[in-house]
């Protein structure tokens, strides 16, 4: 899950991917910042580069950390598009579909990714999977919660605070045939604010960081 302490190997990979992605930011850009332990490695590198960028954060945690490092974080009702967004992921499939939301920030993360001209995903190699599997993170409307869950099937509500937008954070635990079909089903269910499946079209590139500091770009 997002924000948990990774192994030394995983952390080295996350750091390498984050450092490579930080080089993609250029002066004057509007940059979206994801959420999680991989993004935590990104923020100090961006701060050290002292770029004249404005930033949008996908969670209060990222916003606080970015501000503490001196990054110019703006509310995301002020900017109508982003040049670049950088974020981690829980699963990256060979067809470039992602699962996100381990930290429950997937709604804002998807809004930011969709607004960005270039959405760059940064991961350690353990995030690469042969096929997408449950759990798929959900953000659900509190209103009608029991009915929404009954319609969706195997959903477990997380014991975490509501999202910054008041949503209930949960996970869908069913069998996944086609991610696209599941995406359609979840998107069509009233009461689902957003889910953690990110279609390939949203993703510009994935940077995989390795223990020794090397990186590979897989898309
Ligand atoms: C948060 C996310 C994170 O990007 C995802 O969980 C990966 O986290 P980490 O970088 O800590 O491994 O989607 O909602």
CSV table of C-alpha atoms and ligand atoms in Angstrom, one decimal:
chain,number,residue,atom,x,y,z
A,1,UNK,CA,0.0,0.0,0.0
A,2,UNK,CA,1.0,3.6,-0.6
A,3,UNK,CA,3.3,5.1,2.0
A,4,UNK,CA,4.4,1.8,3.6
A,5,UNK,CA,8.1,1.3,4.2
A,6,UNK,CA,9.5,-0.5,1.2
A,7,UNK,CA,12.6,-2.7,1.2
A,8,UNK,CA,16.0,-1.2,0.6
A,9,UNK,CA,15.9,-2.5,-3.0
A,10,UNK,CA,12.4,-1.1,-3.7
A,11,UNK,CA,13.4,2.3,-2.2
A,12,UNK,CA,16.5,2.4,-4.3
A,13,UNK,CA,14.4,1.8,-7.4
A,14,UNK,CA,11.8,4.3,-6.4
A,15,UNK,CA,14.5,6.9,-5.8
A,16,UNK,CA,16.2,6.3,-9.2
A,17,UNK,CA,12.9,6.6,-11.1
A,18,UNK,CA,12.0,9.7,-9.2
A,19,UNK,CA,15.3,11.4,-9.9
A,20,UNK,CA,15.0,10.6,-13.6
A,21,UNK,CA,11.5,12.0,-13.7
A,22,UNK,CA,12.5,15.2,-11.9
A,23,UNK,CA,14.8,16.0,-14.9
A,24,UNK,CA,11.7,16.3,-17.1
A,25,UNK,CA,10.5,19.4,-15.3
A,26,UNK,CA,11.6,22.6,-17.0
A,27,UNK,CA,11.3,26.3,-16.0
A,28,UNK,CA,7.8,27.7,-16.4
A,29,UNK,CA,6.0,24.4,-16.4
A,30,UNK,CA,2.9,23.5,-14.6
A,31,UNK,CA,3.5,20.3,-12.9
A,32,UNK,CA,1.2,17.8,-11.1
A,33,UNK,CA,2.6,15.9,-8.2
A,34,UNK,CA,1.3,12.5,-7.3
A,35,UNK,CA,1.1,10.8,-3.9
A,36,UNK,CA,3.0,8.1,-2.2
A,37,UNK,CA,6.5,6.9,-1.2
A,38,UNK,CA,7.9,7.2,-4.7
A,39,UNK,CA,6.7,10.7,-5.1
A,40,UNK,CA,8.3,11.5,-1.7
A,41,UNK,CA,11.7,10.9,-3.4
A,42,UNK,CA,10.7,13.2,-6.2
A,43,UNK,CA,9.9,16.3,-4.2
A,44,UNK,CA,13.3,17.1,-2.7
A,45,UNK,CA,14.9,16.7,-6.2
A,46,UNK,CA,12.5,19.2,-7.7
A,47,UNK,CA,13.1,21.6,-4.8
A,48,UNK,CA,16.9,21.3,-5.3
A,49,UNK,CA,16.5,22.2,-9.0
A,50,UNK,CA,14.9,25.5,-8.0
A,51,UNK,CA,12.8,25.6,-11.2
A,52,UNK,CA,10.4,28.4,-11.8
A,53,UNK,CA,7.5,26.0,-11.9
A,54,UNK,CA,4.0,26.0,-10.4
A,55,UNK,CA,2.8,22.7,-8.8
A,56,UNK,CA,-0.5,21.0,-8.1
A,57,UNK,CA,-0.7,18.4,-5.4
A,58,UNK,CA,-2.9,15.3,-5.5
A,59,UNK,CA,-3.2,15.0,-1.7
A,60,UNK,CA,-2.9,17.1,1.4
A,61,UNK,CA,0.2,15.0,2.3
A,62,UNK,CA,2.0,15.8,-0.9
A,63,UNK,CA,0.9,19.5,-0.7
A,64,UNK,CA,2.3,19.8,2.8
A,65,UNK,CA,5.6,18.1,1.9
A,66,UNK,CA,6.0,20.2,-1.2
A,67,UNK,CA,5.3,23.5,0.5
A,68,UNK,CA,7.7,22.6,3.3
A,69,UNK,CA,10.4,22.2,0.6
A,70,UNK,CA,9.5,25.6,-0.8
A,71,UNK,CA,7.7,24.5,-4.0
A,72,UNK,CA,5.0,26.9,-5.3
A,73,UNK,CA,1.9,24.7,-4.8
A,74,UNK,CA,-1.4,26.1,-6.3
A,75,UNK,CA,-5.0,25.1,-5.8
A,76,UNK,CA,-6.2,23.1,-8.8
A,77,UNK,CA,-9.1,25.4,-9.5
A,78,UNK,CA,-6.7,28.0,-10.8
A,79,UNK,CA,-5.0,26.1,-13.6
A,80,UNK,CA,-6.8,24.7,-16.6
A,81,UNK,CA,-4.1,22.4,-17.8
A,82,UNK,CA,-0.7,20.9,-16.8
A,83,UNK,CA,2.4,20.4,-18.8
A,84,UNK,CA,3.6,17.4,-16.8
A,85,UNK,CA,2.3,15.1,-14.0
A,86,UNK,CA,4.5,12.6,-12.2
A,87,UNK,CA,3.1,9.9,-10.0
A,88,UNK,CA,3.7,6.3,-8.7
A,89,UNK,CA,1.6,3.3,-9.2
A,90,UNK,CA,0.6,0.0,-7.5
A,91,UNK,CA,0.5,-2.1,-10.7
A,92,UNK,CA,1.8,-1.6,-14.2
A,93,UNK,CA,0.5,-4.1,-16.8
A,94,UNK,CA,2.3,-4.9,-20.1
A,95,UNK,CA,-0.4,-3.1,-22.0
A,96,UNK,CA,0.3,0.1,-20.0
A,97,UNK,CA,-2.9,-0.1,-17.9
A,98,UNK,CA,-2.2,1.0,-14.3
A,99,UNK,CA,-3.7,0.3,-10.9
A,100,UNK,CA,-3.4,3.3,-8.5
A,101,UNK,CA,-5.0,4.3,-5.3
A,102,UNK,CA,-3.0,2.4,-2.7
A,103,UNK,CA,-3.0,5.6,-0.8
A,104,UNK,CA,-6.6,6.4,-1.6
A,105,UNK,CA,-5.7,9.5,-3.6
A,106,UNK,CA,-6.7,8.0,-7.0
A,107,UNK,CA,-9.6,10.5,-7.7
A,108,UNK,CA,-7.4,13.5,-7.5
A,109,UNK,CA,-4.5,11.6,-9.2
A,110,UNK,CA,-6.7,10.7,-12.1
A,111,UNK,CA,-8.0,14.3,-12.5
A,112,UNK,CA,-4.4,15.5,-12.5
A,113,UNK,CA,-3.2,12.8,-14.9
A,114,UNK,CA,-6.0,13.6,-17.3
A,115,UNK,CA,-5.2,17.3,-17.3
A,116,UNK,CA,-1.5,16.8,-18.0
A,117,UNK,CA,0.0,16.8,-21.5
A,118,UNK,CA,2.5,14.3,-20.3
A,119,UNK,CA,1.8,11.8,-17.5
A,120,UNK,CA,4.9,10.1,-16.3
A,121,UNK,CA,4.7,7.1,-14.0
A,122,UNK,CA,7.6,6.2,-11.7
A,123,UNK,CA,8.0,2.8,-10.2
A,124,UNK,CA,10.4,0.2,-8.8
A,125,UNK,CA,10.4,-3.1,-10.7
A,126,UNK,CA,8.2,-5.0,-8.2
A,127,UNK,CA,5.2,-2.9,-9.6
A,128,UNK,CA,5.4,-4.5,-13.0
A,129,UNK,CA,2.8,-7.3,-13.2
A,130,UNK,CA,1.7,-9.8,-15.9
A,131,UNK,CA,-1.9,-8.9,-15.4
A,132,UNK,CA,-3.9,-6.6,-13.3
A,133,UNK,CA,-5.4,-8.1,-10.2
A,134,UNK,CA,-7.6,-7.0,-7.3
A,135,UNK,CA,-7.7,-5.0,-5.2
A,136,UNK,CA,-8.9,-2.0,-7.2
A,137,UNK,CA,-9.2,1.2,-5.1
A,138,UNK,CA,-12.6,3.0,-5.1
A,139,UNK,CA,-13.8,6.3,-3.8
A,140,UNK,CA,-17.5,6.1,-3.0
A,141,UNK,CA,-20.1,8.7,-2.2
A,142,UNK,CA,-21.2,8.4,1.5
A,143,UNK,CA,-24.8,8.9,0.3
A,144,UNK,CA,-26.3,5.5,-0.7
A,145,UNK,CA,-23.1,3.7,0.4
A,146,UNK,CA,-24.7,0.4,1.3
A,147,UNK,CA,-26.7,0.3,-2.0
A,148,UNK,CA,-23.6,1.1,-4.0
A,149,UNK,CA,-21.6,-1.6,-2.3
A,150,UNK,CA,-24.5,-4.1,-2.8
A,151,UNK,CA,-24.5,-3.3,-6.6
A,152,UNK,CA,-20.7,-3.7,-6.9
A,153,UNK,CA,-20.3,-7.0,-5.2
A,154,UNK,CA,-17.1,-7.8,-3.2
A,155,UNK,CA,-16.2,-4.3,-1.8
A,156,UNK,CA,-14.4,-3.8,1.4
A,157,UNK,CA,-14.3,-0.3,3.0
A,158,UNK,CA,-10.9,0.7,4.3
A,159,UNK,CA,-10.5,1.9,7.8
A,160,UNK,CA,-9.1,5.2,6.8
A,161,UNK,CA,-10.3,8.8,7.0
A,162,UNK,CA,-12.5,10.1,4.2
A,163,UNK,CA,-10.8,11.5,1.1
A,164,UNK,CA,-10.2,15.3,1.1
A,165,UNK,CA,-13.3,15.5,-1.0
A,166,UNK,CA,-15.4,13.6,1.6
A,167,UNK,CA,-15.4,10.2,-0.3
A,168,UNK,CA,-15.4,6.8,1.3
A,169,UNK,CA,-12.2,4.9,0.4
A,170,UNK,CA,-12.8,1.2,-0.4
A,171,UNK,CA,-11.4,-1.7,-2.5
A,172,UNK,CA,-13.1,-3.9,-5.1
A,173,UNK,CA,-12.0,-7.5,-4.7
A,174,UNK,CA,-13.7,-9.3,-7.6
A,175,UNK,CA,-12.1,-11.4,-10.4
A,176,UNK,CA,-10.8,-9.2,-13.2
A,177,UNK,CA,-11.4,-10.5,-16.8
A,178,UNK,CA,-10.8,-7.4,-18.9
A,179,UNK,CA,-9.7,-4.2,-17.1
A,180,UNK,CA,-11.6,-2.2,-19.8
A,181,UNK,CA,-14.9,-4.0,-19.0
A,182,UNK,CA,-14.3,-3.5,-15.2
A,183,UNK,CA,-13.5,0.2,-15.9
A,184,UNK,CA,-16.8,0.5,-17.7
A,185,UNK,CA,-18.8,-1.3,-15.0
A,186,UNK,CA,-17.3,0.9,-12.2
A,187,UNK,CA,-17.7,4.1,-14.2
A,188,UNK,CA,-21.4,3.3,-14.9
A,189,UNK,CA,-22.3,2.6,-11.2
A,190,UNK,CA,-23.9,5.6,-9.5
A,191,UNK,CA,-22.2,6.3,-6.2
A,192,UNK,CA,-18.7,5.5,-7.5
A,193,UNK,CA,-16.8,8.8,-7.5
A,194,UNK,CA,-13.7,7.3,-9.1
A,195,UNK,CA,-11.7,4.0,-9.3
A,196,UNK,CA,-8.0,3.2,-9.4
A,197,UNK,CA,-7.9,1.7,-12.9
A,198,UNK,CA,-6.0,4.0,-15.2
A,199,UNK,CA,-6.4,3.2,-18.9
A,200,UNK,CA,-3.3,3.1,-21.1
A,201,UNK,CA,-4.3,6.2,-23.0
A,202,UNK,CA,-3.7,8.3,-19.9
A,203,UNK,CA,-0.1,7.1,-19.5
A,204,UNK,CA,2.6,8.8,-21.6
A,205,UNK,CA,5.5,6.8,-20.2
A,206,UNK,CA,6.7,4.6,-17.3
A,207,UNK,CA,10.1,5.0,-15.8
A,208,UNK,CA,11.3,1.9,-13.9
A,209,UNK,CA,14.1,2.6,-11.4
A,210,UNK,CA,16.6,-0.1,-10.5
A,211,UNK,CA,18.6,-0.8,-7.4
A,212,UNK,CA,21.9,0.4,-8.8
A,213,UNK,CA,20.4,3.7,-9.8
A,214,UNK,CA,19.8,2.9,-13.5
A,215,UNK,CA,16.4,3.5,-15.1
A,216,UNK,CA,14.6,2.0,-18.0
A,217,UNK,CA,11.7,3.6,-19.9
A,218,UNK,CA,9.2,0.9,-20.8
A,219,UNK,CA,6.7,2.7,-22.9
B,1,LIG,C1,-1.7,6.7,-4.1
B,1,LIG,C2,-1.1,6.0,-5.3
B,1,LIG,C3,0.4,5.7,-5.3
B,1,LIG,O1,0.9,6.3,-6.4
B,1,LIG,C4,0.6,4.2,-5.3
B,1,LIG,O2,-0.1,3.6,-4.2
B,1,LIG,C5,2.1,3.9,-5.2
B,1,LIG,O3,2.6,4.2,-3.9
B,1,LIG,P1,4.1,4.1,-3.6
B,1,LIG,O4,4.8,5.1,-4.4
B,1,LIG,O5,4.1,4.5,-2.1
B,1,LIG,O6,4.6,2.7,-3.8
B,1,LIG,O7,-1.7,5.6,-6.2
B,1,LIG,O8,-3.0,6.8,-4.2
